[in-house]
Amino acid sequence: MWIEGTVAKRKDWNEKLFSLFIRADIPTFIPGQFIKVALPFEDKRIGRAYSLVNQPGDLLEILVVAVENGKLSPALANLNVGDDIQVSDRASGFMTLDEIPPCRDLWMLATGTAVGPFISMLRSAEVWASFANIVLVYGVRNADDLAYLDELRNMEKQRPQFSLYLSVTRESFQGAYKDRITALISSGELEQTTGLTINAQNSHFMLCGNPQMVSETQTILKELGLSPHLKRQPGQITIEKYW
């Protein structure tokens, strides 16, 4: 089911990357879930799923990259305050904190716009009460793709249990790795830098982003003794692919 929403504001991070803030009346949701948004095109509706970045009760917030030749995202990029947008009548998804078994170290690995659901989780009170150590590894191609960077850096300053690590693969950026996330894990560099050991006893990984990163990282983590988390068989790896 679809309901009508309105663009309340927008924030442009670069010429293709932007956040839309949408006013729409949906039931409360759990940080980490997603909604679908849609626009009419001639005689049909085209919709896509986008993770919510906001906290429950705030304006709906989604992070979007305008994909060249995409069916929906270029049209979303042309929306302005006051424009209409259709929204699914409720949020969905199981990549949420309440699905994770108790553990000491929570690792969040994201590429591109897939940082969105992690921002929502990090804005919640629940995450800080649940884990001794929280690590976000945020991978992008170029430095101007680092949405919400100031907020994340401020969070790192204010929350001793939180560590932020950046991977910028196509240019040098101060304080960022240039290697891909998979290489940082395989080489042991991520463990060395964080001072945390990746193991099945203490670790849970949430992987969100492009399917290649998710698949390759999952393979590496399995070699380290971790297993996929399923309802019928608890494990240490939760995944969400972004296309």
Coordinates of N, CA and C in Angstrom, one line a residue:
M1 N 0.8 -1.2 0.0 CA 0.0 0.0 0.0 C 0.9 1.2 0.0
W2 N 0.4 2.3 -0.7 CA 1.2 3.5 -0.8 C 0.4 4.6 -0.2
I3 N 1.1 5.6 0.4 CA 0.5 6.8 0.9 C 1.2 8.0 0.3
E4 N 0.6 9.1 0.4 CA 1.2 10.4 -0.2 C 2.1 11.0 0.9
G5 N 3.2 11.4 0.4 CA 4.2 12.2 1.2 C 4.6 13.5 0.5
T6 N 5.3 14.3 1.2 CA 5.8 15.6 0.7 C 7.2 15.8 1.1
V7 N 8.0 16.3 0.1 CA 9.4 16.6 0.4 C 9.4 17.8 1.3
A8 N 10.0 17.6 2.6 CA 10.0 18.7 3.5 C 11.3 19.5 3.4
K9 N 12.4 18.9 3.1 CA 13.7 19.5 2.8 C 14.6 18.5 2.2
R10 N 15.7 19.0 1.7 CA 16.8 18.1 1.1 C 18.1 18.7 1.5
K11 N 19.1 17.8 1.4 CA 20.5 18.2 1.6 C 21.3 17.5 0.6
D12 N 22.1 18.3 -0.2 CA 23.0 17.8 -1.2 C 24.4 17.7 -0.7
W13 N 24.9 16.4 -0.8 CA 26.3 16.2 -0.3 C 27.3 16.4 -1.4
N14 N 26.9 16.0 -2.6 CA 27.7 16.4 -3.9 C 26.7 16.4 -5.0
E15 N 27.2 16.5 -6.2 CA 26.2 16.7 -7.3 C 25.3 15.5 -7.6
K16 N 25.7 14.3 -7.1 CA 24.8 13.1 -7.3 C 24.2 12.5 -6.0
L17 N 24.8 12.9 -4.9 CA 24.5 12.3 -3.6 C 23.7 13.3 -2.8
F18 N 22.5 12.8 -2.2 CA 21.7 13.8 -1.5 C 20.8 13.0 -0.5
S19 N 20.3 13.8 0.5 CA 19.3 13.2 1.4 C 18.0 13.9 1.2
L20 N 16.9 13.1 1.2 CA 15.6 13.7 1.1 C 14.9 13.5 2.5
F21 N 14.2 14.5 2.9 CA 13.5 14.5 4.2 C 12.0 14.6 3.8
I22 N 11.2 13.6 4.2 CA 9.9 13.4 3.7 C 8.9 13.4 4.8
R23 N 7.8 14.2 4.6 CA 6.8 14.2 5.6 C 5.7 13.2 5.2
A24 N 5.5 12.2 5.9 CA 4.5 11.2 5.6 C 4.1 10.4 6.9
D25 N 2.9 10.0 7.0 CA 2.4 9.4 8.2 C 2.4 7.9 8.1
I26 N 3.6 7.3 8.6 CA 3.7 5.9 8.7 C 3.8 5.5 10.1
P27 N 3.5 4.2 10.4 CA 3.7 3.8 11.8 C 5.2 3.8 12.2
T28 N 5.5 3.8 13.5 CA 6.8 3.8 14.0 C 7.6 2.6 13.4
F29 N 8.9 2.7 13.4 CA 9.7 1.7 12.8 C 10.9 1.4 13.7
I30 N 11.7 0.4 13.3 CA 12.9 0.1 14.1 C 14.2 0.5 13.3
P31 N 15.1 1.3 13.9 CA 16.3 1.7 13.1 C 17.0 0.5 12.4
G32 N 17.3 0.7 11.2 CA 17.8 -0.3 10.3 C 16.8 -0.8 9.3
Q33 N 15.5 -0.4 9.5 CA 14.5 -0.8 8.5 C 14.5 0.1 7.3
F34 N 13.7 -0.3 6.3 CA 13.6 0.5 5.0 C 12.2 0.8 4.7
I35 N 12.0 1.8 3.8 CA 10.7 2.0 3.2 C 10.9 2.0 1.7
K36 N 9.8 2.0 1.0 CA 9.8 2.2 -0.5 C 9.3 3.5 -0.8
V37 N 9.9 4.2 -1.8 CA 9.4 5.5 -2.3 C 9.2 5.3 -3.8
A38 N 8.3 6.1 -4.3 CA 7.9 5.9 -5.7 C 7.4 7.2 -6.3
L39 N 7.5 7.3 -7.6 CA 7.0 8.4 -8.4 C 6.2 7.9 -9.6
P40 N 5.2 8.6 -10.0 CA 4.5 8.1 -11.2 C 5.2 8.5 -12.5
F41 N 5.2 7.5 -13.4 CA 5.9 7.7 -14.7 C 4.8 7.3 -15.8
E42 N 4.3 8.3 -16.5 CA 3.2 8.0 -17.5 C 2.1 7.2 -16.8
D43 N 2.0 5.9 -17.3 CA 0.8 5.1 -16.7 C 1.2 4.1 -15.7
K44 N 2.4 4.3 -15.1 CA 2.9 3.3 -14.1 C 3.6 4.0 -13.0
R45 N 3.8 3.3 -11.9 CA 4.5 3.8 -10.7 C 5.8 3.0 -10.6
I46 N 6.9 3.8 -10.4 CA 8.2 3.1 -10.2 C 8.7 3.4 -8.8
G47 N 8.9 2.3 -8.0 CA 9.3 2.4 -6.7 C 10.6 1.7 -6.4
R48 N 11.3 2.1 -5.3 CA 12.6 1.4 -4.9 C 12.6 1.5 -3.4
A49 N 13.4 0.6 -2.8 CA 13.6 0.5 -1.4 C 14.7 1.4 -0.9
Y50 N 14.6 2.2 0.1 CA 15.6 3.0 0.7 C 15.6 2.9 2.2
S51 N 16.8 2.6 2.8 CA 16.8 2.6 4.3 C 16.5 3.9 4.9
L52 N 15.9 3.9 6.0 CA 15.6 5.1 6.8 C 16.9 5.5 7.6
V53 N 17.2 6.8 7.5 CA 18.4 7.3 8.2 C 17.9 8.0 9.6
N54 N 16.7 8.4 9.6 CA 16.2 9.1 10.8 C 15.9 8.2 11.9
Q55 N 15.5 8.9 13.0 CA 15.0 8.2 14.2 C 13.5 8.2 14.1
P56 N 12.8 7.2 14.7 CA 11.3 7.2 14.7 C 10.8 8.5 15.3
G57 N 9.8 9.0 14.6 CA 9.2 10.2 15.1 C 9.7 11.4 14.4
D58 N 10.8 11.3 13.7 CA 11.3 12.5 12.9 C 10.8 12.4 11.5
L59 N 11.1 13.4 10.7 CA 10.9 13.3 9.3 C 11.6 12.1 8.7
L60 N 10.9 11.4 7.8 CA 11.5 10.3 7.1 C 12.7 10.8 6.3
E61 N 13.8 10.2 6.4 CA 15.1 10.6 5.8 C 15.7 9.5 5.1
I62 N 16.0 9.7 3.8 CA 16.7 8.7 3.0 C 17.9 9.3 2.3
L63 N 18.9 8.4 2.1 CA 20.1 8.8 1.4 C 20.1 8.2 0.0
V64 N 20.3 9.0 -1.0 CA 20.1 8.6 -2.4 C 21.3 9.0 -3.2
V65 N 21.7 8.2 -4.1 CA 22.7 8.6 -5.1 C 22.0 8.5 -6.5
A66 N 22.1 9.5 -7.3 CA 21.5 9.5 -8.6 C 22.3 8.7 -9.5
V67 N 21.8 7.5 -9.9 CA 22.5 6.6 -10.8 C 22.2 7.0 -12.2
E68 N 23.2 7.1 -13.0 CA 23.1 7.4 -14.4 C 22.3 6.3 -15.1
N69 N 21.2 6.8 -15.9 CA 20.3 5.9 -16.5 C 19.4 5.1 -15.6
G70 N 19.4 5.5 -14.3 CA 18.5 4.8 -13.3 C 17.1 5.2 -13.7
K71 N 16.2 4.3 -13.2 CA 14.7 4.5 -13.5 C 14.1 5.5 -12.6
L72 N 14.6 5.5 -11.3 CA 13.9 6.4 -10.3 C 14.8 7.4 -9.7
S73 N 16.1 7.1 -9.4 CA 16.9 8.0 -8.7 C 17.2 9.4 -9.4
P74 N 17.3 9.4 -10.7 CA 17.5 10.8 -11.3 C 16.2 11.6 -11.1
A75 N 15.1 11.0 -11.1 CA 13.8 11.8 -10.8 C 13.8 12.3 -9.4
L76 N 14.2 11.4 -8.5 CA 14.3 11.8 -7.1 C 15.2 13.0 -6.9
A77 N 16.3 13.0 -7.7 CA 17.3 14.1 -7.6 C 16.7 15.4 -8.0
N78 N 15.6 15.4 -8.8 CA 15.0 16.6 -9.3 C 13.9 17.2 -8.4
L79 N 13.6 16.4 -7.3 CA 12.6 16.9 -6.4 C 13.0 18.0 -5.5
N80 N 12.1 18.9 -5.2 CA 12.4 20.1 -4.4 C 11.3 20.1 -3.3
V81 N 11.6 21.0 -2.3 CA 10.7 21.1 -1.2 C 9.3 21.4 -1.6
G82 N 8.3 20.7 -1.1 CA 6.9 20.9 -1.5 C 6.4 19.9 -2.5
D83 N 7.4 19.2 -3.2 CA 7.0 18.2 -4.2 C 6.4 17.0 -3.5
D84 N 5.5 16.3 -4.3 CA 4.8 15.1 -3.8 C 5.7 13.9 -4.1
I85 N 5.6 12.9 -3.2 CA 6.3 11.6 -3.4 C 5.5 10.5 -2.7
Q86 N 5.4 9.4 -3.3 CA 4.7 8.3 -2.7 C 5.6 7.4 -1.8
V87 N 5.0 7.0 -0.7 CA 5.8 6.2 0.3 C 5.0 5.0 0.7
S88 N 5.7 3.9 0.9 CA 5.1 2.7 1.4 C 4.5 3.0 2.8
D89 N 3.4 2.3 3.1 CA 2.6 2.7 4.3 C 3.3 2.2 5.6
R90 N 4.4 1.4 5.5 CA 5.1 1.0 6.7 C 6.5 0.6 6.3
A91 N 7.4 0.6 7.3 CA 8.7 0.2 7.1 C 8.9 -1.4 7.2
S92 N 9.9 -1.9 6.6 CA 10.2 -3.3 6.7 C 11.7 -3.6 6.9
G93 N 12.0 -4.9 7.1 CA 13.4 -5.3 7.2 C 13.8 -5.8 8.5
F94 N 14.8 -6.7 8.5 CA 15.3 -7.4 9.7 C 16.7 -7.1 10.0
M95 N 17.3 -6.1 9.4 CA 18.7 -5.8 9.8 C 18.6 -4.8 10.9
T96 N 18.2 -5.2 12.0 CA 18.0 -4.3 13.2 C 18.7 -4.9 14.4
L97 N 18.9 -4.0 15.4 CA 19.7 -4.4 16.5 C 19.0 -5.4 17.4
D98 N 17.7 -5.5 17.4 CA 17.0 -6.4 18.2 C 17.1 -7.8 17.7
E99 N 17.6 -8.0 16.4 CA 17.8 -9.3 15.9 C 19.2 -9.9 16.2
I100 N 20.1 -9.1 16.8 CA 21.4 -9.5 17.0 C 21.6 -10.2 18.4
P101 N 22.2 -11.3 18.4 CA 22.5 -12.0 19.7 C 23.4 -11.1 20.6
P102 N 23.4 -11.3 21.9 CA 24.3 -10.5 22.7 C 25.8 -10.8 22.3
C103 N 26.5 -9.7 22.3 CA 28.0 -9.8 22.0 C 28.7 -8.6 22.5
R104 N 30.0 -8.6 22.6 CA 30.7 -7.5 23.1 C 31.0 -6.4 22.0
D105 N 31.4 -6.9 20.8 CA 31.9 -6.0 19.7 C 30.9 -6.0 18.6
L106 N 30.4 -4.8 18.2 CA 29.5 -4.7 17.0 C 30.3 -4.0 15.9
W107 N 30.4 -4.7 14.8 CA 31.1 -4.2 13.6 C 30.1 -3.8 12.6
M108 N 30.1 -2.6 12.1 CA 29.2 -2.1 11.0 C 30.1 -1.8 9.8
L109 N 29.9 -2.6 8.7 CA 30.7 -2.3 7.5 C 29.7 -1.9 6.4
A110 N 30.0 -0.7 5.9 CA 29.1 -0.1 4.9 C 29.9 0.5 3.7
T111 N 29.2 0.4 2.5 CA 29.8 1.0 1.3 C 28.7 2.0 0.8
G112 N 29.1 3.2 0.5 CA 28.3 4.2 -0.2 C 27.0 4.5 0.7
T113 N 25.9 4.6 0.0 CA 24.6 5.0 0.7 C 24.2 3.9 1.7
A114 N 24.8 2.8 1.7 CA 24.4 1.8 2.7 C 24.8 2.1 4.1
V115 N 25.5 3.3 4.3 CA 25.7 3.8 5.7 C 24.5 4.2 6.3
G116 N 23.4 4.5 5.5 CA 22.2 5.0 6.0 C 21.6 4.3 7.2
P117 N 21.3 3.0 7.1 CA 20.7 2.3 8.3 C 21.6 2.3 9.5
F118 N 22.9 2.4 9.3 CA 23.8 2.4 10.5 C 23.8 3.8 11.2
I119 N 23.6 4.9 10.4 CA 23.4 6.2 11.0 C 22.1 6.2 11.9
S120 N 21.1 5.6 11.4 CA 19.8 5.5 12.1 C 20.1 4.7 13.5
M121 N 20.8 3.6 13.4 CA 21.1 2.9 14.6 C 22.0 3.7 15.6
L122 N 23.0 4.4 15.0 CA 23.9 5.1 15.9 C 23.2 6.3 16.5
R123 N 22.1 6.8 15.9 CA 21.4 7.9 16.5 C 20.4 7.4 17.6
S124 N 20.3 6.1 17.8 CA 19.4 5.6 18.8 C 20.1 5.4 20.1
A125 N 19.4 5.3 21.2 CA 20.0 5.1 22.5 C 20.3 3.6 22.7
E126 N 19.6 2.7 22.0 CA 19.7 1.3 22.2 C 21.1 0.8 21.9
V127 N 21.7 1.3 20.8 CA 23.0 0.8 20.4 C 24.1 1.0 21.5
W128 N 24.0 2.1 22.2 CA 25.1 2.5 23.1 C 24.9 1.7 24.4
A129 N 23.7 1.2 24.7 CA 23.5 0.4 25.9 C 23.7 -1.1 25.7
S130 N 24.0 -1.5 24.4 CA 24.0 -2.9 24.1 C 25.4 -3.5 23.8
F131 N 26.4 -2.6 23.5 CA 27.7 -3.1 23.1 C 28.8 -2.4 23.7
A132 N 29.9 -3.1 24.1 CA 31.0 -2.4 24.7 C 31.8 -1.7 23.7
N133 N 31.9 -2.2 22.4 CA 32.7 -1.6 21.4 C 31.8 -1.6 20.1
I134 N 31.8 -0.4 19.4 CA 31.1 -0.3 18.2 C 32.0 0.3 17.1
V135 N 32.2 -0.4 16.0 CA 33.1 0.0 15.0 C 32.4 0.2 13.7
L136 N 32.4 1.4 13.1 CA 31.9 1.6 11.8 C 33.0 1.8 10.8
V137 N 33.0 0.9 9.8 CA 34.0 1.1 8.6 C 33.1 1.5 7.4
Y138 N 33.5 2.6 6.9 CA 32.6 3.3 5.9 C 33.5 3.5 4.6
G139 N 33.1 2.7 3.6 CA 33.9 2.7 2.4 C 33.2 3.5 1.2
V140 N 34.0 4.3 0.5 CA 33.5 5.1 -0.6 C 34.6 5.2 -1.7
R141 N 34.2 5.6 -2.8 CA 35.2 5.8 -3.9 C 36.0 7.1 -3.7
N142 N 35.2 8.2 -3.5 CA 35.8 9.5 -3.4 C 35.4 10.2 -2.1
A143 N 36.2 11.1 -1.6 CA 36.0 11.7 -0.3 C 34.7 12.5 -0.2
D144 N 34.2 13.1 -1.3 CA 33.0 13.8 -1.3 C 31.7 12.9 -1.2
D145 N 32.0 11.6 -1.3 CA 30.9 10.7 -1.1 C 30.6 10.3 0.4
L146 N 31.4 10.9 1.3 CA 31.3 10.6 2.7 C 30.2 11.5 3.3
A147 N 28.9 11.0 3.1 CA 27.8 11.7 3.7 C 27.8 11.5 5.3
Y148 N 27.3 12.5 6.0 CA 27.2 12.5 7.4 C 28.6 12.4 8.1
L149 N 29.6 12.8 7.5 CA 31.0 12.7 8.1 C 31.1 13.5 9.3
D150 N 30.7 14.7 9.3 CA 30.8 15.6 10.5 C 30.1 15.0 11.7
E151 N 28.9 14.5 11.4 CA 28.1 13.9 12.5 C 28.8 12.7 13.1
L152 N 29.3 11.9 12.2 CA 30.0 10.6 12.7 C 31.3 11.0 13.5
R153 N 32.0 12.0 13.0 CA 33.2 12.4 13.7 C 32.9 13.0 15.1
N154 N 31.8 13.7 15.2 CA 31.4 14.2 16.5 C 30.9 13.1 17.4
M155 N 30.3 12.1 16.8 CA 29.9 11.0 17.6 C 31.1 10.2 18.2
E156 N 32.1 10.1 17.4 CA 33.3 9.4 17.8 C 34.0 10.2 19.0
K157 N 33.9 11.5 18.9 CA 34.5 12.3 20.0 C 33.7 12.2 21.3
Q158 N 32.4 12.0 21.2 CA 31.5 12.0 22.3 C 31.3 10.6 22.9
R159 N 31.5 9.6 22.1 CA 31.2 8.2 22.6 C 32.5 7.4 22.6
P160 N 33.1 7.2 23.7 CA 34.4 6.5 23.8 C 34.3 5.0 23.2
Q161 N 33.1 4.4 23.3 CA 33.0 3.1 22.8 C 32.9 3.0 21.2
F162 N 32.8 4.1 20.6 CA 32.6 4.2 19.1 C 33.9 4.6 18.4
S163 N 34.2 3.8 17.3 CA 35.4 4.1 16.5 C 34.9 4.1 15.0
L164 N 35.4 5.2 14.3 CA 35.0 5.4 12.9 C 36.3 5.2 12.0
Y165 N 36.2 4.3 11.0 CA 37.3 4.1 10.1 C 36.8 4.3 8.7
L166 N 37.5 5.1 7.9 CA 37.1 5.4 6.5 C 38.0 4.7 5.5
S167 N 37.4 4.3 4.4 CA 38.1 3.7 3.3 C 37.7 4.5 2.0
V168 N 38.7 5.3 1.5 CA 38.4 6.1 0.3 C 39.4 5.5 -0.8
T169 N 38.9 4.8 -1.8 CA 39.7 4.0 -2.6 C 40.3 4.7 -3.9
R170 N 39.7 5.8 -4.3 CA 40.1 6.4 -5.5 C 40.9 7.7 -5.4
E171 N 41.1 8.1 -4.1 CA 42.0 9.3 -3.9 C 42.5 9.3 -2.5
S172 N 43.5 10.1 -2.2 CA 44.0 10.2 -0.9 C 43.1 11.1 -0.1
F173 N 42.9 10.7 1.2 CA 42.1 11.5 2.1 C 42.6 11.3 3.5
Q174 N 42.9 12.4 4.1 CA 43.6 12.4 5.4 C 42.8 11.5 6.4
G175 N 43.5 10.6 7.0 CA 42.9 9.8 8.0 C 42.2 8.6 7.5
A176 N 42.1 8.4 6.2 CA 41.4 7.3 5.6 C 42.3 6.2 5.0
Y177 N 41.9 5.0 5.1 CA 42.6 3.9 4.4 C 42.3 4.1 2.9
K178 N 43.2 3.6 2.1 CA 43.0 3.6 0.6 C 42.6 2.2 0.1
D179 N 42.8 1.2 1.0 CA 42.4 -0.2 0.7 C 40.9 -0.4 0.9
R180 N 40.4 -1.4 0.2 CA 39.0 -1.8 0.3 C 38.8 -2.5 1.7
I181 N 37.5 -2.5 2.1 CA 37.2 -3.1 3.4 C 37.7 -4.6 3.4
T182 N 37.5 -5.3 2.4 CA 37.9 -6.7 2.4 C 39.4 -6.9 2.6
A183 N 40.2 -6.0 2.0 CA 41.6 -6.1 2.2 C 42.0 -5.7 3.6
L184 N 41.3 -4.8 4.2 CA 41.6 -4.4 5.6 C 41.4 -5.5 6.6
I185 N 40.4 -6.3 6.3 CA 40.1 -7.5 7.2 C 41.1 -8.6 6.9
S186 N 41.3 -8.9 5.6 CA 42.2 -10.0 5.2 C 43.6 -9.8 5.7
S187 N 44.1 -8.6 5.7 CA 45.5 -8.3 6.1 C 45.7 -8.3 7.6
G188 N 44.6 -8.2 8.3 CA 44.7 -8.1 9.8 C 44.8 -6.6 10.2
E189 N 44.9 -5.7 9.2 CA 45.1 -4.3 9.6 C 44.0 -3.7 10.4
L190 N 42.8 -4.1 10.1 CA 41.6 -3.6 10.9 C 41.7 -4.0 12.3
E191 N 42.0 -5.3 12.6 CA 42.2 -5.7 13.9 C 43.3 -5.0 14.6
Q192 N 44.4 -4.8 14.0 CA 45.6 -4.2 14.6 C 45.2 -2.7 14.9
T193 N 44.5 -2.0 14.0 CA 44.2 -0.6 14.3 C 43.2 -0.5 15.4
T194 N 42.2 -1.3 15.4 CA 41.1 -1.2 16.4 C 41.5 -1.8 17.8
G195 N 42.5 -2.7 17.7 CA 42.9 -3.4 19.0 C 41.9 -4.5 19.4
L196 N 40.9 -4.8 18.4 CA 39.9 -5.8 18.7 C 40.2 -7.1 17.9
T197 N 40.0 -8.2 18.5 CA 40.2 -9.5 17.8 C 38.8 -9.9 17.2
I198 N 38.8 -10.3 15.9 CA 37.6 -10.8 15.3 C 37.5 -12.3 15.6
N199 N 36.4 -12.6 16.4 CA 36.2 -14.0 16.7 C 34.7 -14.2 17.0
A200 N 34.3 -15.5 17.0 CA 32.9 -15.9 17.1 C 32.4 -15.6 18.5
Q201 N 33.3 -15.5 19.5 CA 32.9 -15.3 20.9 C 32.5 -13.9 21.2
N202 N 33.1 -12.9 20.6 CA 32.9 -11.5 20.9 C 32.3 -10.7 19.8
S203 N 32.3 -11.1 18.6 CA 32.1 -10.2 17.5 C 30.7 -10.5 16.8
H204 N 30.1 -9.4 16.3 CA 29.0 -9.6 15.4 C 29.2 -8.5 14.3
F205 N 29.1 -9.0 13.0 CA 29.3 -8.1 11.9 C 28.0 -7.9 11.2
M206 N 27.7 -6.6 10.9 CA 26.6 -6.2 10.1 C 27.2 -5.6 8.8
L207 N 26.9 -6.3 7.7 CA 27.4 -5.9 6.4 C 26.3 -5.3 5.5
C208 N 26.5 -4.2 5.0 CA 25.5 -3.5 4.2 C 26.1 -2.7 3.1
G209 N 25.7 -3.0 1.8 CA 26.4 -2.3 0.7 C 26.3 -3.1 -0.6
N210 N 27.3 -2.9 -1.4 CA 27.2 -3.5 -2.7 C 27.5 -5.0 -2.6
P211 N 26.8 -5.8 -3.4 CA 26.8 -7.3 -3.2 C 28.2 -7.9 -3.2
Q212 N 29.1 -7.3 -4.0 CA 30.4 -7.9 -4.1 C 31.1 -7.8 -2.7
M213 N 31.1 -6.6 -2.1 CA 31.7 -6.4 -0.8 C 31.1 -7.3 0.2
V214 N 29.7 -7.4 0.2 CA 29.0 -8.3 1.2 C 29.5 -9.7 1.0
S215 N 29.5 -10.2 -0.2 CA 29.8 -11.6 -0.5 C 31.3 -11.9 -0.1
E216 N 32.2 -11.0 -0.6 CA 33.6 -11.3 -0.3 C 33.9 -11.2 1.2
T217 N 33.3 -10.2 1.9 CA 33.5 -10.1 3.3 C 33.0 -11.3 4.1
Q218 N 31.8 -11.7 3.7 CA 31.2 -12.9 4.3 C 32.2 -14.1 4.2
T219 N 32.8 -14.3 3.0 CA 33.7 -15.4 2.8 C 34.9 -15.3 3.8
I220 N 35.4 -14.1 3.9 CA 36.6 -13.9 4.7 C 36.2 -14.1 6.2
L221 N 35.1 -13.6 6.6 CA 34.7 -13.8 8.0 C 34.4 -15.3 8.3
K222 N 33.9 -16.0 7.4 CA 33.7 -17.5 7.6 C 35.0 -18.2 7.8
E223 N 36.0 -17.7 7.1 CA 37.4 -18.3 7.2 C 37.9 -18.0 8.6
L224 N 37.4 -16.9 9.2 CA 37.9 -16.6 10.6 C 37.0 -17.2 11.7
G225 N 36.1 -18.1 11.2 CA 35.3 -18.8 12.2 C 33.9 -18.3 12.5
L226 N 33.5 -17.2 11.8 CA 32.2 -16.7 12.0 C 31.2 -17.3 11.0
S227 N 29.9 -17.2 11.4 CA 28.9 -17.9 10.5 C 27.7 -16.9 10.3
P228 N 26.9 -17.1 9.3 CA 25.7 -16.2 9.0 C 24.7 -16.4 10.2
H229 N 24.1 -15.3 10.5 CA 23.1 -15.3 11.6 C 21.7 -15.6 11.0
L230 N 21.1 -16.6 11.5 CA 19.8 -17.0 11.0 C 18.9 -17.2 12.3
K231 N 17.6 -17.0 12.1 CA 16.7 -17.2 13.2 C 16.8 -18.6 13.8
R232 N 16.9 -19.6 13.0 CA 17.0 -20.9 13.4 C 18.3 -21.4 13.9
Q233 N 19.3 -20.5 13.5 CA 20.7 -20.9 13.9 C 21.5 -19.6 14.1
P234 N 21.6 -19.1 15.3 CA 22.3 -17.8 15.6 C 23.7 -17.9 15.1
G235 N 24.2 -16.7 14.6 CA 25.6 -16.6 14.1 C 26.1 -15.2 14.4
Q236 N 27.1 -14.9 13.6 CA 27.8 -13.6 13.9 C 27.8 -12.7 12.7
I237 N 27.1 -13.0 11.6 CA 27.1 -12.2 10.4 C 25.7 -11.9 9.9
T238 N 25.4 -10.6 9.9 CA 24.1 -10.1 9.4 C 24.3 -9.3 8.1
I239 N 23.6 -9.6 7.1 CA 23.9 -8.9 5.8 C 22.6 -8.2 5.2
E240 N 22.9 -7.2 4.4 CA 21.9 -6.6 3.6 C 22.5 -6.0 2.3
K241 N 22.1 -6.6 1.2 CA 22.7 -6.1 -0.1 C 21.9 -4.9 -0.6
Y242 N 22.6 -4.1 -1.3 CA 21.9 -2.8 -1.7 C 21.5 -2.7 -3.2
W243 N 21.7 -3.8 -3.9 CA 21.0 -3.8 -5.2 C 21.1 -5.2 -5.8

